[in-house]
Coordinates of C-alpha atoms in Angstrom, one line a residue:
X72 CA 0.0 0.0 0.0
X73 CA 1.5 3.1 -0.9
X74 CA 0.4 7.0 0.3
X75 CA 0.6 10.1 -1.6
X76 CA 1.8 13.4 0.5
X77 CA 0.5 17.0 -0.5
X78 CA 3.6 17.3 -2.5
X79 CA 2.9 13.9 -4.8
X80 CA 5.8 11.6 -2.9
X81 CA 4.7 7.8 -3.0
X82 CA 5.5 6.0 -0.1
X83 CA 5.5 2.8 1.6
X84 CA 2.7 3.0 4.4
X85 CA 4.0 1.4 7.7
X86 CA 1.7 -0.5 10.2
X87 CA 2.7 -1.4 14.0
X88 CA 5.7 -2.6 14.5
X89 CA 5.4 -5.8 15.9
X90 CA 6.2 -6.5 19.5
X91 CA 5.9 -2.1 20.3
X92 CA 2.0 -2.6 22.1
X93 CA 2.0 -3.3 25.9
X94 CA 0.9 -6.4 26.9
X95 CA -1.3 -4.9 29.2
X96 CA -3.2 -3.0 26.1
X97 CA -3.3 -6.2 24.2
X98 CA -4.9 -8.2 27.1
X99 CA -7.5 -5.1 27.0
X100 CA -8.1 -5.5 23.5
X101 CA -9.1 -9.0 23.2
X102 CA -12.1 -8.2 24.8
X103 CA -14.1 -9.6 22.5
X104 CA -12.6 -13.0 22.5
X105 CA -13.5 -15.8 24.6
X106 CA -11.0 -18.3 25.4
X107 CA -9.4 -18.6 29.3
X108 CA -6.4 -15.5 29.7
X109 CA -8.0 -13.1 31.7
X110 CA -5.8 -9.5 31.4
X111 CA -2.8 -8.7 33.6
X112 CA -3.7 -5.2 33.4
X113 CA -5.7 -2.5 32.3
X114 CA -4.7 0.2 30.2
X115 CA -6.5 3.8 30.2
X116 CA -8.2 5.2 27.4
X117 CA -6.9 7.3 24.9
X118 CA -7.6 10.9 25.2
X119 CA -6.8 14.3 24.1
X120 CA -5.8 17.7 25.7
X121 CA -9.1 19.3 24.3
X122 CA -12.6 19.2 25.6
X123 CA -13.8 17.0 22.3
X124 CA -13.8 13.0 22.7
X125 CA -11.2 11.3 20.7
X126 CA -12.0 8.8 17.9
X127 CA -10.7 5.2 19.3
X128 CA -11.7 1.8 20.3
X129 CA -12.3 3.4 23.9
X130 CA -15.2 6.1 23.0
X131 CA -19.0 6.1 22.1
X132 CA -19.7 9.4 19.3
X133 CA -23.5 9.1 20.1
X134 CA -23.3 12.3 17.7
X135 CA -22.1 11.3 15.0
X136 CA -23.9 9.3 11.5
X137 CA -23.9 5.4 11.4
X138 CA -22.8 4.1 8.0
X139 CA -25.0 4.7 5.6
X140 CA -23.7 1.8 3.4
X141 CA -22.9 -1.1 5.7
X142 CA -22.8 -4.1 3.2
X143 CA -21.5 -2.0 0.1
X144 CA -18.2 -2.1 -1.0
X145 CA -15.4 0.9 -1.3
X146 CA -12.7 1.6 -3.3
X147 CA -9.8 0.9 -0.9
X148 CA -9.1 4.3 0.3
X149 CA -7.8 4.7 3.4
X150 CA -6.0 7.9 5.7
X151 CA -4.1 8.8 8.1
X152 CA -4.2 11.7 9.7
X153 CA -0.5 13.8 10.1
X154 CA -1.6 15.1 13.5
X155 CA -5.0 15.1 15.2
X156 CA -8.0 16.1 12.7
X157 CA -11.4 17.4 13.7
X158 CA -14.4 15.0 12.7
X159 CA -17.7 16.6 12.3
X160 CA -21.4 15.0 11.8
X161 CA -21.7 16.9 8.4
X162 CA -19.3 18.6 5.9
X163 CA -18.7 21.9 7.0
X164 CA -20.1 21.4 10.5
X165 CA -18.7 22.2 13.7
X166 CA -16.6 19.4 15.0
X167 CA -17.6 17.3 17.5
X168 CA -15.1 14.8 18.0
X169 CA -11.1 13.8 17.0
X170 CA -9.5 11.1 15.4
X171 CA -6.1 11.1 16.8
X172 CA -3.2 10.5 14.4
X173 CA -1.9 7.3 16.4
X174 CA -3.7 4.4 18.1
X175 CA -2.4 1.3 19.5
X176 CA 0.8 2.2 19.3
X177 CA 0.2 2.5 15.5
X178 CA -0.8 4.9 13.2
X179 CA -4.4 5.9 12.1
X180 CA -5.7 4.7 9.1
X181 CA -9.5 4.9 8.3
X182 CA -11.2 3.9 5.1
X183 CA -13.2 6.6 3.1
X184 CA -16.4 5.4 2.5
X185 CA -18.0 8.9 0.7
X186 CA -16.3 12.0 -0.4
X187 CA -17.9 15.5 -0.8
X188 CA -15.7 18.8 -2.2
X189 CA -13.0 19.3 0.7
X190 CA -14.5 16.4 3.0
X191 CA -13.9 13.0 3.4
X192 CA -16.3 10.7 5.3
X193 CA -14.6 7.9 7.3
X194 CA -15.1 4.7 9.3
X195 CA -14.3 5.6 12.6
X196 CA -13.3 2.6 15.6
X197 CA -15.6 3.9 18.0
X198 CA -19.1 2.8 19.5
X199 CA -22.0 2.5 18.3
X200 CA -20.8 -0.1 15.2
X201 CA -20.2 1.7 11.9
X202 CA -20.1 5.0 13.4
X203 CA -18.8 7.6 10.7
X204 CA -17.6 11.2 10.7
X205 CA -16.3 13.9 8.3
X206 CA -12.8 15.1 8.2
X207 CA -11.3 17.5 6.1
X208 CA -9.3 16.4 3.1
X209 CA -6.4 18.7 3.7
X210 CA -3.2 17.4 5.9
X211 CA -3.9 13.4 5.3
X212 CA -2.0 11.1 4.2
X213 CA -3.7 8.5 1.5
X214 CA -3.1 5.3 0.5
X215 CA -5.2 2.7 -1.4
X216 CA -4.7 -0.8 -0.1
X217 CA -5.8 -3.9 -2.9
X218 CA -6.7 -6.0 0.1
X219 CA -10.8 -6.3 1.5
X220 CA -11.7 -9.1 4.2
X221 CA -14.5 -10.7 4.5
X222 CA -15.8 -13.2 7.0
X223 CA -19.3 -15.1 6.2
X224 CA -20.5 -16.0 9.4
X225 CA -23.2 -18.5 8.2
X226 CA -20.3 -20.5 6.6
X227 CA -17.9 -19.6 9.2
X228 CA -15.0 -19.1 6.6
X229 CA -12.6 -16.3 6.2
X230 CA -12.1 -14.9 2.6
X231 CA -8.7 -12.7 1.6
X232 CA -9.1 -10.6 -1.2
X233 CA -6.5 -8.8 -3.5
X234 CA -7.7 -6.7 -6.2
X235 CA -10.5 -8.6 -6.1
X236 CA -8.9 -12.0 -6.5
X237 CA -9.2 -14.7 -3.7
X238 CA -6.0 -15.3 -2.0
X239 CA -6.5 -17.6 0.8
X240 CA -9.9 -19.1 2.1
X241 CA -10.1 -20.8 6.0
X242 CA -12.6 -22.0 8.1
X243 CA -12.4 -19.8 11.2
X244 CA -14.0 -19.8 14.7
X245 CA -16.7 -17.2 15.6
X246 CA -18.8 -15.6 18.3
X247 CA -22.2 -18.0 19.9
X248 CA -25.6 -17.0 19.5
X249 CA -25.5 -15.3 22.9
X250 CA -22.1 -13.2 22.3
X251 CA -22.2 -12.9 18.7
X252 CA -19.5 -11.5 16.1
X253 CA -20.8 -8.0 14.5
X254 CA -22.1 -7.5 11.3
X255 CA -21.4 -4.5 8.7
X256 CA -18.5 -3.3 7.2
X257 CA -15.5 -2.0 9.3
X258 CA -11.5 -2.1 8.9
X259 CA -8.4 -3.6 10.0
X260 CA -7.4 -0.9 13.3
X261 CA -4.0 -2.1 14.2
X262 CA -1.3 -4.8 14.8
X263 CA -0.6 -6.0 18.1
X264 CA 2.2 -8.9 19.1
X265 CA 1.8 -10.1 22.9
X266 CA 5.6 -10.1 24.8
X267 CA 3.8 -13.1 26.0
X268 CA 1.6 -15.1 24.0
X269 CA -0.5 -17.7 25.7
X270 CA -2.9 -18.3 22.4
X271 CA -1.9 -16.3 19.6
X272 CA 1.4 -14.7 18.3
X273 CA -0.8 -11.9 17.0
X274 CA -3.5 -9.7 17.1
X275 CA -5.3 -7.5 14.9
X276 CA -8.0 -5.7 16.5
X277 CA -11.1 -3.9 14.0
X278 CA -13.0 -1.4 14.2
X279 CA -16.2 -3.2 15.8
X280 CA -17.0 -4.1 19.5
X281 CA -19.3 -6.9 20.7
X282 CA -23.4 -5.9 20.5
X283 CA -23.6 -7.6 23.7
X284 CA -21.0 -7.3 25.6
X285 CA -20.3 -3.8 26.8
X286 CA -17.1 -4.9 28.1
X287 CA -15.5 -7.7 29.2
X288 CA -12.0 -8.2 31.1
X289 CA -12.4 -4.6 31.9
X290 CA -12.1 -3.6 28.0
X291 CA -14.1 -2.0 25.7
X292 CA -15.3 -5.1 23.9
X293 CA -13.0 -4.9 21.1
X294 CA -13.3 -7.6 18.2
X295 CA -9.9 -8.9 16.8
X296 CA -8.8 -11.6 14.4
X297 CA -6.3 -13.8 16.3
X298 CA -4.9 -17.2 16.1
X299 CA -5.9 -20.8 18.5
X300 CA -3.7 -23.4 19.6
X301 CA -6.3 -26.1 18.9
X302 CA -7.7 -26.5 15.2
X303 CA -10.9 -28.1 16.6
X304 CA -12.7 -25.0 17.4
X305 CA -12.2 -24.0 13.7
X306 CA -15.6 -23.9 11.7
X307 CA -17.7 -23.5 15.7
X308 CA -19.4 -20.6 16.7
X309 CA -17.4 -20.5 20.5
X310 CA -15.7 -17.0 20.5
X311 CA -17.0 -14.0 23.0
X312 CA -17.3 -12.1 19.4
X313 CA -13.5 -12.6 18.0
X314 CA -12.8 -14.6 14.7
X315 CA -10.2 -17.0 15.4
X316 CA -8.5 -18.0 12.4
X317 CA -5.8 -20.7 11.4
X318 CA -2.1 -20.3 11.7
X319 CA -1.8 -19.8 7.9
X320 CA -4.6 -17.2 8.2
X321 CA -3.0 -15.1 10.7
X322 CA 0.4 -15.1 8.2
X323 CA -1.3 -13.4 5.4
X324 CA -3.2 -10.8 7.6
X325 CA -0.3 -10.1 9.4
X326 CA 0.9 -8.7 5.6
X327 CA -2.8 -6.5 5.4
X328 CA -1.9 -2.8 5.2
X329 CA -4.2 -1.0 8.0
X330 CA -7.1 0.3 7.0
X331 CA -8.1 -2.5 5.1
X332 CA -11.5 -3.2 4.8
X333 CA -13.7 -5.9 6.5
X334 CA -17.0 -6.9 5.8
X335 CA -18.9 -9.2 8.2
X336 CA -22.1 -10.6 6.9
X337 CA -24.2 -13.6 8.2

């Protein structure tokens, strides 16, 4: 995935370093997941110095548009932010949140899922599900990633697109009928690698939280793909709302520029 700076310089867009997230954010993060390891720790909320709420896994924007689009598909373009950028409910309107230009330990990239002259309209990681915002189309950088993943819950499989080309489909774990994995579209929010990994060497958190589960392990209820020790859980719906996925699985995601799209659909 490359980006394009004001001044027309292609470059390579960098995810997470692995191994550079706390374990104690990580544990937060999984959230979602069911699975035995309870967190060591609990880590606090990103925030800003300003009196608006910031744009992460940790928030609920109650004011701000849902998707309109859940289930349709975008272009690949995703942004990231060069330092904190105001997010408003409508183009031109006052702000009323801000998507920070690092999360995670990563940076920011959001998919643009509308455009308008001078605005962008973007995913955003925050509560409610497919929560959006507008953000002006000045001081970003943009990249296009080739990549969109897509989980069919009803079949339980994983699919890994490239330009519209399957590259890898696996039977993956996901959440029961009581704690169920989210539906809609969202993205891939960052890259996380636990200093100690009880159950997965990885994982990628989205931009989606449980519907039932407010929190959970003293987390926001994040969902992440991450990787099992035991392949029989594979194809099972036995997850707290994570998609557990096979070892080969976890490879090529591990290579999916941020930002990425993911559509969940039953």
């Amino acid at each position: 995935m490359s980006d394009e700076t004001p001044h027309g310089t292609v470059r390579r867009a960098r995810g997470p370093a692995a191994g550079t997230a706390a374990l104690a954010v990580i544990a937060i993060l999984v959230s979602g997941c069911g699975g035995g390891q309870e967190p060591d720790a609990k880590a606090a909320p990103a925030g800003g110095a300003g009196d608006l709420p910031q744009a992460t896994t940790y928030t609920t924007l109650d004011d701000l548009p849902a998707d309109p689009e859940p289930t349709a598909d975008v272009d690949g373009t995703v942004v990231h932010p060069n330092e904190t950028a105001p997010v408003s409910a409508k183009p031109g309107a006052p702000p009323v949140a801000e998507l920070p230009a690092t999360q995670l330990k990563g940076p920011t990239w959001v998919p643009v899922v509308e455009r308008r002259t001078g605005w962008l309209r973007v995913l955003l990681p925050s509560r409610p599900n497919g929560v959006t915002g507008w953000i002006p189309d000045s001081g970003l950088k943009t990249a296009r990633s080739t990549n969109v993943i897509k989980v069919d819950l009803s079949e339980r499989k994983l699919t890994l697109l490239d330009s519209g080309r399957p590259k890898g489909t696996w039977q993956v774990a996901i959440g029961t009928q009581k704690t169920p994995t989210p539906t809609g579209r969202t993205f891939l929010l960052a890259s996380l690698a636990p200093a100690k990994p009880t159950y997965s060497p990885l994982i990628l958190p989205v931009g989606a939280h449980s519907a039932t589960l407010e929190t959970y392990g003293g987390g926001p209820g994040t969902v992440a793909f991450h990787g099992w020790p035991s392949k029989s859980v594979f194809g099972k719906a036995v997850t707290h709302g994570c998609v557990r996925v096979p070892a080969d699985a976890l490879k090529r995601l591990a290579k999916v520029p941020l930002g990425t799209p993911v559509h969940i659909a039953d």
